[in-house]
Every structure is written in structure tokens, then in C-alpha cells.
Coordinates of C-alpha atoms in Angstrom, one line a residue:
Chain A
X13 CA 59.6 109.9 106.4
X14 CA 62.9 112.2 107.3
X15 CA 63.2 109.7 110.6
X16 CA 63.8 107.3 108.5
X17 CA 65.5 108.3 106.3
X18 CA 68.4 109.7 108.6
X19 CA 68.6 105.9 110.1
X20 CA 68.8 105.0 106.8
X21 CA 71.7 107.2 106.0
X22 CA 73.1 105.6 109.1
X23 CA 72.4 102.2 108.3
X24 CA 74.7 102.4 104.8
X25 CA 77.5 104.3 107.0
X26 CA 77.2 101.6 109.9
X27 CA 77.5 99.0 106.9
X28 CA 80.1 100.5 105.1
X29 CA 82.7 101.1 108.1
X30 CA 82.0 97.3 109.1
X31 CA 82.5 96.5 105.6
X32 CA 85.5 98.2 105.3
X33 CA 86.8 96.8 109.1
X34 CA 86.2 93.2 107.6
X35 CA 88.2 94.3 104.3
X36 CA 91.1 96.2 105.5
X37 CA 93.0 97.0 102.4
X38 CA 96.0 95.8 102.7
X39 CA 98.5 98.2 104.6
X40 CA 102.5 98.3 102.3
X41 CA 105.3 97.1 104.7
X42 CA 107.5 99.3 106.6
X43 CA 110.4 100.5 103.7
X44 CA 112.7 99.2 106.2
X45 CA 111.8 95.7 106.4
X46 CA 111.3 96.1 102.2
X47 CA 113.7 93.8 100.1
X48 CA 116.5 95.6 98.0
X49 CA 113.9 94.5 94.9
X50 CA 111.0 95.9 96.7
X51 CA 112.5 98.9 97.4
X52 CA 113.7 98.8 93.9
X53 CA 109.2 98.5 93.0
X54 CA 108.9 101.5 95.3
X55 CA 111.4 103.6 93.6
X56 CA 110.3 103.3 89.8
X57 CA 107.1 104.7 91.5
X58 CA 108.5 107.8 93.4
X59 CA 109.1 106.9 96.8
X60 CA 112.2 109.0 97.9
X61 CA 111.8 107.2 101.6
X62 CA 112.4 103.9 99.4
X63 CA 115.3 105.6 97.7
X64 CA 116.9 106.6 100.7
X65 CA 117.1 103.0 102.4
X66 CA 118.3 101.4 99.4
X67 CA 121.4 104.5 99.1
X68 CA 122.1 103.5 102.8
X69 CA 122.3 99.9 101.9
X70 CA 124.6 100.3 99.3
X71 CA 126.2 103.5 99.4
X72 CA 129.8 102.4 100.9
X73 CA 129.6 98.6 99.1
X74 CA 129.1 101.0 95.2
X75 CA 131.6 103.4 96.3
X76 CA 134.2 100.5 97.7
X77 CA 133.9 98.7 94.1
X78 CA 134.6 102.3 92.6
X79 CA 137.3 103.1 95.0
X80 CA 138.4 99.5 93.8
X81 CA 137.9 100.1 90.5
X82 CA 138.9 103.4 89.6
X83 CA 141.4 103.2 92.3
X84 CA 140.9 108.1 93.3
X85 CA 138.3 108.3 95.2
X86 CA 137.2 111.8 93.1
X87 CA 135.9 109.8 90.3
X88 CA 135.1 106.9 91.8
X89 CA 132.2 109.5 94.1
X90 CA 131.1 110.8 90.8
X91 CA 131.3 107.1 89.9
X92 CA 128.7 106.9 93.1
X93 CA 126.5 109.4 92.0
X94 CA 126.2 108.8 88.7
X95 CA 124.9 104.8 90.3
X96 CA 122.2 106.3 92.1
X97 CA 121.3 109.3 89.9
X98 CA 121.0 106.2 87.1
X99 CA 118.4 103.9 90.2
X100 CA 116.6 106.6 90.6
X101 CA 115.5 106.5 86.8
X102 CA 115.5 103.3 85.8
X103 CA 114.2 101.7 88.6
X104 CA 111.4 100.9 86.8
X105 CA 113.5 98.7 84.8
X106 CA 113.3 96.4 87.1
X107 CA 112.4 93.5 87.2
X108 CA 111.1 91.8 90.3
X109 CA 110.2 88.4 88.7
X110 CA 113.7 88.0 86.6
X111 CA 116.1 87.9 90.0
X112 CA 116.5 90.0 93.9
X113 CA 117.3 93.8 93.9
X114 CA 121.3 93.3 94.7
X115 CA 122.3 91.6 91.4
X116 CA 120.3 94.6 89.3
X117 CA 122.5 96.7 91.1
X118 CA 125.9 95.9 90.2
X119 CA 124.9 96.1 87.4
X120 CA 124.6 99.6 87.1
X121 CA 127.0 100.4 89.2
X122 CA 129.4 98.3 87.2
X123 CA 128.2 101.1 83.5
X124 CA 129.1 103.6 85.9
X125 CA 132.0 102.8 86.9
X126 CA 132.8 101.7 83.1
X127 CA 131.9 105.2 81.8
X128 CA 134.1 106.4 83.9
X129 CA 137.0 104.1 82.9
X130 CA 136.8 105.1 78.9
X131 CA 136.2 108.1 80.1
X132 CA 139.8 108.8 82.0
X133 CA 142.8 109.4 79.2
X134 CA 145.5 107.2 79.1
X135 CA 148.8 107.7 77.7
X136 CA 149.5 104.9 75.5
X137 CA 150.6 101.5 77.9
X138 CA 154.5 100.5 77.8
X139 CA 154.7 96.5 76.9
X140 CA 155.7 94.7 79.6
X141 CA 158.7 92.4 80.1
X142 CA 157.5 90.0 81.6
X143 CA 153.7 87.9 82.3
X144 CA 151.1 90.3 84.9
X145 CA 150.6 88.0 87.7
X146 CA 147.7 90.1 88.6
X147 CA 144.3 88.2 88.6
X148 CA 142.8 88.2 84.9
X149 CA 139.5 89.9 83.9
X150 CA 137.6 86.9 85.6
X151 CA 139.2 86.4 88.8
X152 CA 139.0 89.8 89.2
X153 CA 135.1 89.8 88.3
X154 CA 134.0 87.4 90.6
X155 CA 136.3 88.9 93.5
X156 CA 134.1 92.5 92.7
X157 CA 130.8 90.3 93.1
X158 CA 131.9 88.5 96.9
X159 CA 133.3 92.0 98.0
X160 CA 129.8 93.4 96.8
X161 CA 128.0 90.8 98.9
X162 CA 130.0 90.9 101.6
X163 CA 129.8 95.0 102.0
X164 CA 126.3 95.0 101.2
X165 CA 125.5 92.4 104.4
X166 CA 127.9 94.3 106.3
X167 CA 124.9 97.3 106.0
X168 CA 122.5 95.1 107.5
X169 CA 124.8 95.0 111.4
X170 CA 123.4 97.1 114.1
X171 CA 125.7 100.3 114.3
X172 CA 127.5 99.0 118.2
X173 CA 128.2 94.9 116.0
X174 CA 129.8 96.6 112.5
X175 CA 132.9 98.7 114.1
X176 CA 134.1 95.4 115.7
X177 CA 134.2 93.0 112.8
X178 CA 135.7 96.3 111.1
X179 CA 138.4 97.0 112.9
X180 CA 139.4 93.3 113.4
X181 CA 139.4 92.0 110.0
X182 CA 140.7 95.5 108.2
X183 CA 142.2 97.9 110.7
X184 CA 144.2 94.8 111.9
X185 CA 143.3 95.1 115.4
X186 CA 143.8 92.1 118.5
X187 CA 140.3 91.7 120.8
X188 CA 142.0 93.7 123.6
X189 CA 143.2 96.5 121.7
X190 CA 139.2 97.2 120.0
X191 CA 138.0 96.6 123.6
X192 CA 141.0 99.4 124.3
X193 CA 140.2 102.3 121.6
X194 CA 136.4 101.8 121.9
X195 CA 136.5 102.0 125.4
X196 CA 133.9 98.7 126.4
X197 CA 135.1 95.5 127.8
X198 CA 137.3 93.1 126.8
X199 CA 134.2 90.3 127.2
X200 CA 131.4 92.2 125.1
X201 CA 133.9 93.0 122.2
X202 CA 133.6 88.8 122.4
X203 CA 129.7 88.6 122.4
X204 CA 129.6 91.7 119.6
X205 CA 132.0 89.9 117.9
X206 CA 130.6 86.7 118.0
X207 CA 126.8 88.0 117.2
X208 CA 128.0 89.7 114.2
X209 CA 129.6 87.4 112.7
X210 CA 126.4 85.2 112.8
X211 CA 124.4 88.2 111.8
X212 CA 127.1 88.5 108.8
X213 CA 126.6 84.8 108.4
X214 CA 122.9 85.0 107.7
X215 CA 122.4 88.0 105.7
X216 CA 124.6 86.7 103.5
X217 CA 122.9 83.1 103.0
X218 CA 119.8 85.2 102.1
X219 CA 122.5 87.3 99.0
X220 CA 123.3 84.0 98.2
Chain B
X25 CA 146.7 83.5 102.2
X26 CA 145.0 86.8 103.5
X27 CA 146.8 88.1 106.9
X28 CA 142.9 88.1 109.0
X29 CA 142.3 87.7 112.9
X30 CA 142.3 84.1 114.5
X31 CA 139.2 82.7 113.8
X32 CA 138.9 81.0 117.4
X33 CA 140.2 84.2 118.8
X34 CA 137.1 85.8 117.6
X35 CA 134.2 83.3 118.6
X36 CA 136.0 80.9 121.2
X37 CA 136.1 77.2 121.2
X38 CA 133.0 76.3 122.9
X39 CA 130.5 76.2 119.5
X40 CA 128.1 73.6 117.6
X41 CA 129.8 72.2 114.1
X42 CA 127.4 73.7 112.9
X43 CA 127.6 76.9 113.7
X44 CA 131.5 76.8 114.2
X45 CA 131.4 76.1 110.1
X46 CA 128.5 78.8 109.1
X47 CA 130.6 81.2 111.3
X48 CA 134.3 79.7 109.2
X49 CA 132.3 80.2 106.4
X50 CA 131.9 84.0 106.8
X51 CA 135.3 85.1 108.8
X52 CA 136.1 83.2 105.0
X53 CA 134.8 85.8 102.6
X54 CA 135.4 89.1 104.9
X55 CA 139.4 87.7 104.9
X56 CA 138.3 87.2 100.4
X57 CA 135.8 90.8 99.9
X58 CA 139.0 92.9 101.5
X59 CA 138.2 96.2 103.4
X60 CA 135.2 98.4 102.7
X61 CA 136.0 102.4 102.2
X62 CA 134.9 105.0 104.1
X63 CA 132.6 107.9 102.5
X64 CA 133.7 110.6 101.5
X65 CA 131.5 113.3 103.5
X66 CA 129.3 114.5 99.6
X67 CA 128.1 110.8 99.4
X68 CA 126.9 111.0 103.6
X69 CA 123.8 111.4 102.7
X70 CA 121.8 110.6 98.6
X71 CA 121.6 113.8 97.0
X72 CA 119.2 112.5 94.1
X73 CA 115.6 112.9 93.8
X74 CA 115.3 115.7 96.0
X75 CA 112.7 117.7 92.8
X76 CA 110.7 114.7 93.7
X77 CA 109.7 115.6 96.9
X78 CA 106.5 115.0 97.9
X79 CA 106.7 117.5 100.8
X80 CA 107.9 120.2 98.2
X81 CA 104.0 120.4 97.3
X82 CA 102.7 122.2 100.1
X83 CA 105.3 124.6 100.9
X84 CA 104.3 128.0 102.0
X85 CA 104.8 131.4 99.9
X86 CA 106.7 133.6 102.2
X87 CA 107.2 136.3 99.9
X88 CA 105.5 137.3 97.2
X89 CA 107.9 135.4 94.3
X90 CA 109.5 138.8 93.2
X91 CA 111.4 139.4 96.3
X92 CA 112.6 135.8 96.8
X93 CA 116.1 136.6 94.3
X94 CA 116.4 140.1 95.6
X95 CA 116.3 138.5 99.4
X96 CA 118.0 136.1 98.5
X97 CA 121.0 138.8 97.0
X98 CA 120.7 139.9 100.3
X99 CA 121.5 137.0 102.5
X100 CA 124.2 136.3 100.3
X101 CA 125.7 139.5 100.4
X102 CA 125.1 139.8 104.1
X103 CA 127.5 136.1 104.7
X104 CA 129.8 136.8 102.3
X105 CA 130.6 140.0 104.4
X106 CA 130.4 137.7 108.2
X107 CA 132.5 134.7 106.1
X108 CA 135.1 137.8 105.3
X109 CA 135.5 139.3 108.8
X110 CA 135.8 136.0 110.5
X111 CA 138.2 135.0 108.2
X112 CA 140.6 137.8 108.8
X113 CA 139.7 138.5 112.5
X114 CA 140.3 134.3 113.2
X115 CA 143.3 133.6 111.0
X116 CA 145.1 136.8 111.6
X117 CA 146.3 136.4 115.3
X118 CA 148.8 134.1 117.6
X119 CA 151.5 134.9 114.5
X120 CA 149.5 132.1 112.7
X121 CA 148.4 133.4 109.2
X122 CA 145.7 130.6 107.9
X123 CA 145.8 130.5 104.1
X124 CA 143.0 127.6 103.9
X125 CA 141.4 125.3 105.7
X126 CA 140.3 121.6 105.4
X127 CA 137.7 120.0 108.1
X128 CA 138.5 115.8 108.5
X129 CA 135.5 113.9 110.1
X130 CA 135.2 111.1 112.1
X131 CA 135.4 106.9 111.4
X132 CA 134.1 103.8 112.4
X133 CA 131.4 105.5 114.4
X134 CA 133.5 107.8 116.0
X135 CA 132.0 110.9 116.9
X136 CA 135.0 113.1 116.3
X137 CA 135.5 116.1 114.2
X138 CA 138.0 118.1 112.9
X139 CA 140.3 121.4 111.1
X140 CA 143.0 121.8 109.7
X141 CA 144.6 125.1 109.2
X142 CA 147.3 125.5 107.0
X143 CA 150.0 128.4 107.7
X144 CA 152.3 130.0 104.6
X145 CA 155.2 127.3 104.0
X146 CA 158.0 129.0 105.3
X147 CA 161.6 129.8 104.6
X148 CA 162.6 126.2 105.1
X149 CA 160.2 124.7 103.2
X150 CA 157.6 123.3 106.6
X151 CA 154.1 124.5 106.9
X152 CA 152.6 125.6 109.1
X153 CA 149.4 123.6 110.5
X154 CA 147.1 124.2 113.3
X155 CA 144.6 121.5 114.0
X156 CA 141.3 121.7 115.8
X157 CA 140.0 118.7 117.0
X158 CA 136.6 117.8 118.8
X159 CA 134.9 114.8 120.1
X160 CA 138.2 112.3 119.7
X161 CA 138.1 109.3 121.6
X162 CA 140.1 110.2 125.2
X163 CA 143.3 107.7 125.6
X164 CA 143.9 105.6 128.1
X165 CA 147.4 104.1 126.8
X166 CA 148.9 105.7 123.4
X167 CA 149.0 108.8 121.5
X168 CA 147.1 110.6 118.0
X169 CA 149.5 111.1 115.3
X170 CA 148.7 113.2 112.0
X171 CA 150.2 111.8 108.7
X172 CA 149.7 113.8 105.1
X173 CA 148.5 111.1 102.8
X174 CA 149.8 111.3 98.9
X175 CA 148.2 107.7 96.9
X176 CA 149.5 105.5 99.1
X177 CA 152.2 106.9 101.0
X178 CA 152.0 108.2 104.4
X179 CA 153.9 110.8 105.7
X180 CA 153.9 112.2 109.3
X181 CA 153.4 116.1 110.5
X182 CA 153.6 115.2 114.5
X183 CA 152.1 113.8 117.4
X184 CA 149.6 115.5 120.5
X185 CA 147.9 113.4 123.1
X186 CA 145.3 114.6 125.5
X187 CA 142.1 114.4 124.2
X188 CA 138.8 114.2 125.4
X189 CA 135.3 116.1 125.0
X190 CA 136.7 119.6 124.6
X191 CA 138.6 120.8 122.0
X192 CA 141.5 120.1 121.1
X193 CA 144.5 122.7 119.8
X194 CA 147.7 122.2 118.0
X195 CA 150.2 122.9 116.0
X196 CA 151.7 120.7 114.1
X197 CA 154.2 121.0 110.9
X198 CA 153.7 119.8 107.7
X199 CA 158.0 119.5 106.2
X200 CA 157.3 118.7 102.7
X201 CA 155.9 120.3 99.4
X202 CA 152.1 119.7 100.1
X203 CA 150.8 118.7 95.8
X204 CA 146.7 118.8 95.0
X205 CA 145.1 115.8 96.2
X206 CA 146.3 115.6 99.2
X207 CA 144.7 114.1 102.5
X208 CA 145.5 114.4 106.2
X209 CA 144.3 111.4 108.3
X210 CA 144.7 111.7 112.1
X211 CA 145.7 107.5 114.1
X212 CA 145.5 106.5 117.0
X213 CA 149.6 105.1 118.2
X214 CA 149.3 101.8 120.8
X215 CA 152.5 101.2 122.6
X216 CA 154.7 98.9 120.7
X217 CA 152.9 98.2 117.4
X218 CA 155.6 98.8 114.9
X219 CA 152.9 100.2 111.9
X220 CA 150.1 103.2 111.9
X221 CA 147.4 102.3 114.3
X222 CA 143.8 102.6 113.7
X223 CA 142.1 106.2 111.5
X224 CA 140.8 107.9 113.7
X225 CA 139.9 111.2 111.7
X226 CA 140.1 111.9 107.6
X227 CA 139.7 114.3 105.1
X228 CA 139.1 111.7 102.6

């Protein structure tokens, strides 16, 4: 009797294991491979790793946007901190069905920056003698959004490729100067630059 | 039109038309976007959300709670004594008395760092500087130059060479009135270039 009971127990356990093998629990994708929107959903559930990854993807674009708008590194740093604090607190308000994560985060950053702009106490401006040739608010908004997408895409490039584009485009170095600066062969600079531009084009297409 | 690198020089001329158009679009967007800012040290790592780390729930209590405060106070007192002692010993030698020091860090993938010690202003209005840099890339050509930065302005404080894995110690001079909010950068100067080269170290 007892032996039969043991046998039944073994069978039950065996069936349970087989059933689990047939219908494994769906495993979550590694956070590094998640889209921005998926990371936000995870952050809403308190996932610290997802937050770290989102932070690394966006901290430089957020800081660049803030610096461009505020023109002061200290206040731009504060606005960046505030942006990510808001992301951590309010990721639950992100609705994936309404669109990707990057525009949502852009709006959060913009709000934090606008708050910093309002907080600044400026002396009353004097009336200019001639109309300004600076871009107006719509052009500036369009340019900021474009820069945001490009800077976000740059963060997706591998570490050995990103500095090449930064040095070529934003430090004004020629390819041979980059080779000298990074102490790598000129041919490697050319190969990596072309590869980096290709990856950037892919990332920008995904962000469209 | 924004100045930038020559597209054909960057990618060559042997690309299929479709691929060339795709890369050219990325090239134009890069030019239109403008530079991305280097992060200040305070933003290198995320500092928020710490309180929700799951591993914090399993921390062992090594000391009774009532003793933790006393232990922290003792550690802080020891650290203060060590810091003040080190400050006095480290800063008061070779006829150089540092008033304060400023850390610098590498940019664009450069694994280098430095510390600027700023001495007392002399009778002529100069601020002597002692710069100790580690991990500066070895130069085949050119030299390094240090600038004081104020907004968009840059003021040279001197040049130096001799870099590599070892520490470089140089004495420089800032003949300007230092102000709160001033920054410092070290750039690599390349022969024949009229404008400052790429930034290697920054305080930003």
C-alpha cells in the first residue's frame, strides 16, 4: 500500500515536471535588448536594472538638451537629475499603446527644463533695435527634437565607434588626426567610421 | 550650411547608391543635430531609485542599531583627522601652498584624470597651478595645453608634453582673476592647427 502511494507520488511529480517542460513560463527578455518603451514599463514595476539602462541611453541627450536650452551647466545638471527622478516616479503614467518611449521621455525632459527656465529670475529685457535672426520657437523645437533623436541614436553605437564620429563631426578632426589621436591605424578609422554611420542610420530609422 | 567633415572622404566612393544615400542622411542629421555635451561627473552614474534596490532587503546587520551611529561618528572623525593631516603635509611643500584643488576627468573615451592644485595669488595677480595628470595619451606629435574656461571664453595657462601611463607633474600659471564657475580643460594641440585641438581633460 505504502509502495503504491510512493509510486503515485513519483508519477505525480514526474507529470508536473513534464508539464512545466512543455509549457515553460515565458522568460522576460534581457533588459539591454528592451525597447525604450519596454524599459519604462519595467521601471513602473520598480525594476532598477531597467532604470540603469534607460539612464545610460538617455542621460547625455537629456543633459545636452538641457544645456542647449538653459545655457548653464549647473542648471542643466539639475534639470537632468529632475528628469530622471520624474521618470522613476512616474513611469507608470507611460502608456505603450500611445507610442514609443523616447518621445514620452523627451516630454518629461522638456517639462523639467521649462520648470528650470521659469525658476530663473531674470532682469527685465530691453527692447531690441532690430528683429532677432535667431530661430523662433517652432524651429527651435524641431531642432531640439532632431538633436534628441540623433544623440539618443549615438548612445547605441559601440564604445569603439562612437568617439570616432564625435571627433570627426564635433571636434573637427580629420581622419588622420583621429588616427593619431586614438593611436589606431588610418584604415581602422575609415572602416569604423563607415560602420558607425551605418549603425547610426539603422538606429535613426528605428527611432522614426 | 553647417561646416563638417567631407562625406566622400569619410565613407569612400565605392558604395552602392542606396547605401550611400542612407549614410548621407545620417551624415546630414549629425551635422544638423550639433554636438552632444560631455557629462559632468555628477551625472556619470544614476543616483536615484537607490532606496528601491531589492538587494537592500537582505543586508545583514553587523552592529546593533544603537552602535551604528557611534561607529559612523568615529569613522568620520578618523577620516577628518587623516584628511586634514594629508592636506597639510601634501600641500605645504616645495614652496607651494595650495588653496584648493580641482579634479579633472577624461573625455571621449580617454581614460585619464588629473588634479589641479591652485596656490595663493602672488603680488602680480598670478595664480600658480600645480597639475598632476595620470593616463594622458602618449603624443607622437604636438603637446598639451591647459586653458581656463569662462562661458565661451578660453584663456591659456601654459603648455606641457611628456605623457603616457605615468603621472605627469607640471607647474603652470593662471594670470587671470579666478572667478566662481570657472572651468579648466586640457587640450591636445596639433602642429599647424590655428585653433585649440580636442579636449582631453575637463572639470565640467
